[in-house]
C-alpha cells in the first residue's frame, strides 16, 4: 500500500485564494498570511516562503499570484495596496517591484499576452488593465476603465482574447472581448438556465467559445454558440451529479476534461460535453478551489478545513498538506524564510 504523506501548513489560511501550479508542474503555490508558500508537488515539502519579512511590522495583504508571462520561472505576487513583487521562486530572490496606484483585486497571467490586473480606484470603480512587459517601471494599459460590478469567478481563455466573470449575486454573466474591447452581459433567466438558478462559479473553455457554469442547485450548465455570434441566447446542455451548490470548476489545459467540486467533498472529473463522470470521494471537507497542472498529470484542490490535496490524473491522492491539528504532529523546525 502506498504511504500517504501529510504535511502541516504552519500558520495561515489557504482556502480563500486559489492555488497556482508552476508552468513546469514542479511546484504548487498557495497564499498564506503575508507570504506565499512554495510546495514541491512531487514530495509535498515546503521549498520556501516568499514575500515574507519576519522583521516587518507592516500588515501585508496578498490577494493574488500569477506566473510572469515573460519568464515562466518567476512569480508575480500582488498585494492589495497596489504593489506587485516579482520573485525568482526557486532561488527566493526578489527581482523587482511594480507599483500600481490603485487597490488590486485580482491578477491573471496569459503567456504571450501579459499580466491582467483587476483594480479598484478611490471612487470604488473597478477596471481591468494589462501589463505587457514585466519590468520595474512597467505601466498598466487600461482595457476597461469602468466594469459594471465587482468581478467574481473570473476566468480567461488560453489566448487572452476573452474573459468571463459574474456579479456577486450570481445573476448576471459578463463576457469581455479583449480584442475589440467590448463587454456583453447576460441576465440569468428561465430560458438560458431552466430553473432560474443562481450562478456560483464560472469557467471559460481554454480553446472553444463555451462556458461552464456551476449553480446553486448543483447542476453544471454548458453554454455554446453565443459569444461571437448574433445569437442572443446560448445553446445549453447540462451535467448533473452534485446535490449541493457547485463551488468550483476548472478545465484541463487542453479542455478535454472539466473538474467540479463542492460540499459533497468529492472531486468530479467530467469528459467534456459528455455526462460521464468519474470520482475522487472522501476528500474530508468541501472543495473551495481546484486547478489542473500544465502537463495534465495532476490536479490541486483546496478545502474548507485549510487542507490541500495533490490528486493524480487517475484521481489517486498523491499528497495531502495541512488540514490536521498541530497537537497531533511531531515537533518540526520552522519553515525556511
mmCIF file of N, CA and C in Angstrom, residues 13-17 247 261-266 283-290 301-309 322-324:
data_model
loop_
_atom_site.group_PDB
_atom_site.id
_atom_site.type_symbol
_atom_site.label_atom_id
_atom_site.label_comp_id
_atom_site.label_asym_id
_atom_site.label_seq_id
_atom_site.Cartn_x
_atom_site.Cartn_y
_atom_site.Cartn_z
ATOM 1 N N UNK A 13 -4.139 30.749 6.342
ATOM 2 C CA UNK A 13 -5.238 30.066 5.673
ATOM 3 C C UNK A 13 -5.018 30.087 4.174
ATOM 4 N N UNK A 14 -5.315 28.968 3.513
ATOM 5 C CA UNK A 14 -5.110 28.904 2.070
ATOM 6 C C UNK A 14 -6.406 28.737 1.305
ATOM 7 N N UNK A 15 -7.509 28.571 2.009
ATOM 8 C CA UNK A 15 -8.740 28.250 1.288
ATOM 9 C C UNK A 15 -9.356 29.485 0.621
ATOM 10 N N UNK A 16 -8.972 30.698 1.035
ATOM 11 C CA UNK A 16 -9.593 31.906 0.500
ATOM 12 C C UNK A 16 -9.183 32.160 -0.946
ATOM 13 N N UNK A 17 -7.927 31.868 -1.277
ATOM 14 C CA UNK A 17 -7.409 32.183 -2.606
ATOM 15 C C UNK A 17 -7.068 30.907 -3.370
ATOM 16 N N UNK A 247 -19.136 24.612 -6.051
ATOM 17 C CA UNK A 247 -18.305 25.693 -5.534
ATOM 18 C C UNK A 247 -17.137 26.051 -6.442
ATOM 19 N N UNK A 261 -16.254 20.619 -8.027
ATOM 20 C CA UNK A 261 -16.221 20.269 -6.611
ATOM 21 C C UNK A 261 -17.205 21.106 -5.829
ATOM 22 N N UNK A 262 -17.526 20.636 -4.623
ATOM 23 C CA UNK A 262 -18.473 21.361 -3.785
ATOM 24 C C UNK A 262 -18.558 20.779 -2.395
ATOM 25 N N UNK A 263 -19.749 20.881 -1.793
ATOM 26 C CA UNK A 263 -19.945 20.487 -0.402
ATOM 27 C C UNK A 263 -19.913 18.982 -0.183
ATOM 28 N N UNK A 264 -20.017 18.194 -1.233
ATOM 29 C CA UNK A 264 -20.035 16.733 -1.072
ATOM 30 C C UNK A 264 -18.656 16.164 -0.745
ATOM 31 N N UNK A 265 -17.606 17.011 -0.818
ATOM 32 C CA UNK A 265 -16.223 16.580 -0.548
ATOM 33 C C UNK A 265 -15.752 15.552 -1.565
ATOM 34 N N UNK A 266 -16.253 15.667 -2.786
ATOM 35 C CA UNK A 266 -15.922 14.744 -3.874
ATOM 36 C C UNK A 266 -15.444 15.556 -5.071
ATOM 37 N N UNK A 283 -12.783 13.320 0.397
ATOM 38 C CA UNK A 283 -11.671 14.261 0.496
ATOM 39 C C UNK A 283 -11.679 15.046 1.800
ATOM 40 N N UNK A 284 -12.655 14.804 2.658
ATOM 41 C CA UNK A 284 -12.592 15.300 4.026
ATOM 42 C C UNK A 284 -13.293 16.605 4.313
ATOM 43 N N UNK A 285 -13.416 17.476 3.327
ATOM 44 C CA UNK A 285 -14.049 18.781 3.539
ATOM 45 C C UNK A 285 -14.478 19.338 2.185
ATOM 46 N N UNK A 286 -15.446 20.268 2.177
ATOM 47 C CA UNK A 286 -15.877 20.876 0.909
ATOM 48 C C UNK A 286 -14.710 21.432 0.099
ATOM 49 N N UNK A 287 -14.800 21.275 -1.225
ATOM 50 C CA UNK A 287 -13.746 21.746 -2.132
ATOM 51 C C UNK A 287 -14.034 23.198 -2.502
ATOM 52 N N UNK A 288 -13.094 24.080 -2.215
ATOM 53 C CA UNK A 288 -13.269 25.508 -2.480
ATOM 54 C C UNK A 288 -12.663 25.908 -3.820
ATOM 55 N N UNK A 289 -11.492 25.349 -4.143
ATOM 56 C CA UNK A 289 -10.816 25.648 -5.409
ATOM 57 C C UNK A 289 -10.257 24.360 -5.995
ATOM 58 N N UNK A 290 -10.162 24.310 -7.313
ATOM 59 C CA UNK A 290 -9.492 23.196 -7.993
ATOM 60 C C UNK A 290 -8.805 23.743 -9.235
ATOM 61 N N UNK A 301 -6.528 20.557 -5.254
ATOM 62 C CA UNK A 301 -7.781 21.032 -4.657
ATOM 63 C C UNK A 301 -7.484 21.609 -3.285
ATOM 64 N N UNK A 302 -8.140 22.721 -2.947
ATOM 65 C CA UNK A 302 -8.053 23.276 -1.598
ATOM 66 C C UNK A 302 -9.431 23.204 -0.962
ATOM 67 N N UNK A 303 -9.448 23.087 0.376
ATOM 68 C CA UNK A 303 -10.666 22.707 1.077
ATOM 69 C C UNK A 303 -10.960 23.629 2.254
ATOM 70 N N UNK A 304 -12.195 23.561 2.720
ATOM 71 C CA UNK A 304 -12.658 24.459 3.779
ATOM 72 C C UNK A 304 -11.995 24.183 5.125
ATOM 73 N N UNK A 305 -11.342 23.036 5.290
ATOM 74 C CA UNK A 305 -10.621 22.752 6.537
ATOM 75 C C UNK A 305 -9.157 23.179 6.441
ATOM 76 N N UNK A 306 -8.837 24.009 5.444
ATOM 77 C CA UNK A 306 -7.487 24.536 5.248
ATOM 78 C C UNK A 306 -6.500 23.464 4.788
ATOM 79 N N UNK A 307 -6.984 22.465 4.082
ATOM 80 C CA UNK A 307 -6.104 21.429 3.551
ATOM 81 C C UNK A 307 -5.985 21.555 2.039
ATOM 82 N N UNK A 308 -4.961 20.915 1.515
ATOM 83 C CA UNK A 308 -4.712 20.888 0.076
ATOM 84 C C UNK A 308 -4.388 19.457 -0.332
ATOM 85 N N UNK A 309 -5.007 18.995 -1.405
ATOM 86 C CA UNK A 309 -4.712 17.668 -1.946
ATOM 87 C C UNK A 309 -4.077 17.807 -3.323
ATOM 88 N N UNK A 322 -1.555 19.957 5.221
ATOM 89 C CA UNK A 322 -2.400 20.693 6.153
ATOM 90 C C UNK A 322 -3.661 19.960 6.518
ATOM 91 N N UNK A 323 -4.585 20.680 7.143
ATOM 92 C CA UNK A 323 -5.876 20.117 7.484
ATOM 93 C C UNK A 323 -5.879 19.256 8.718
ATOM 94 N N UNK A 324 -4.794 19.244 9.486
ATOM 95 C CA UNK A 324 -4.757 18.483 10.723
ATOM 96 C C UNK A 324 -4.239 19.380 11.834
#
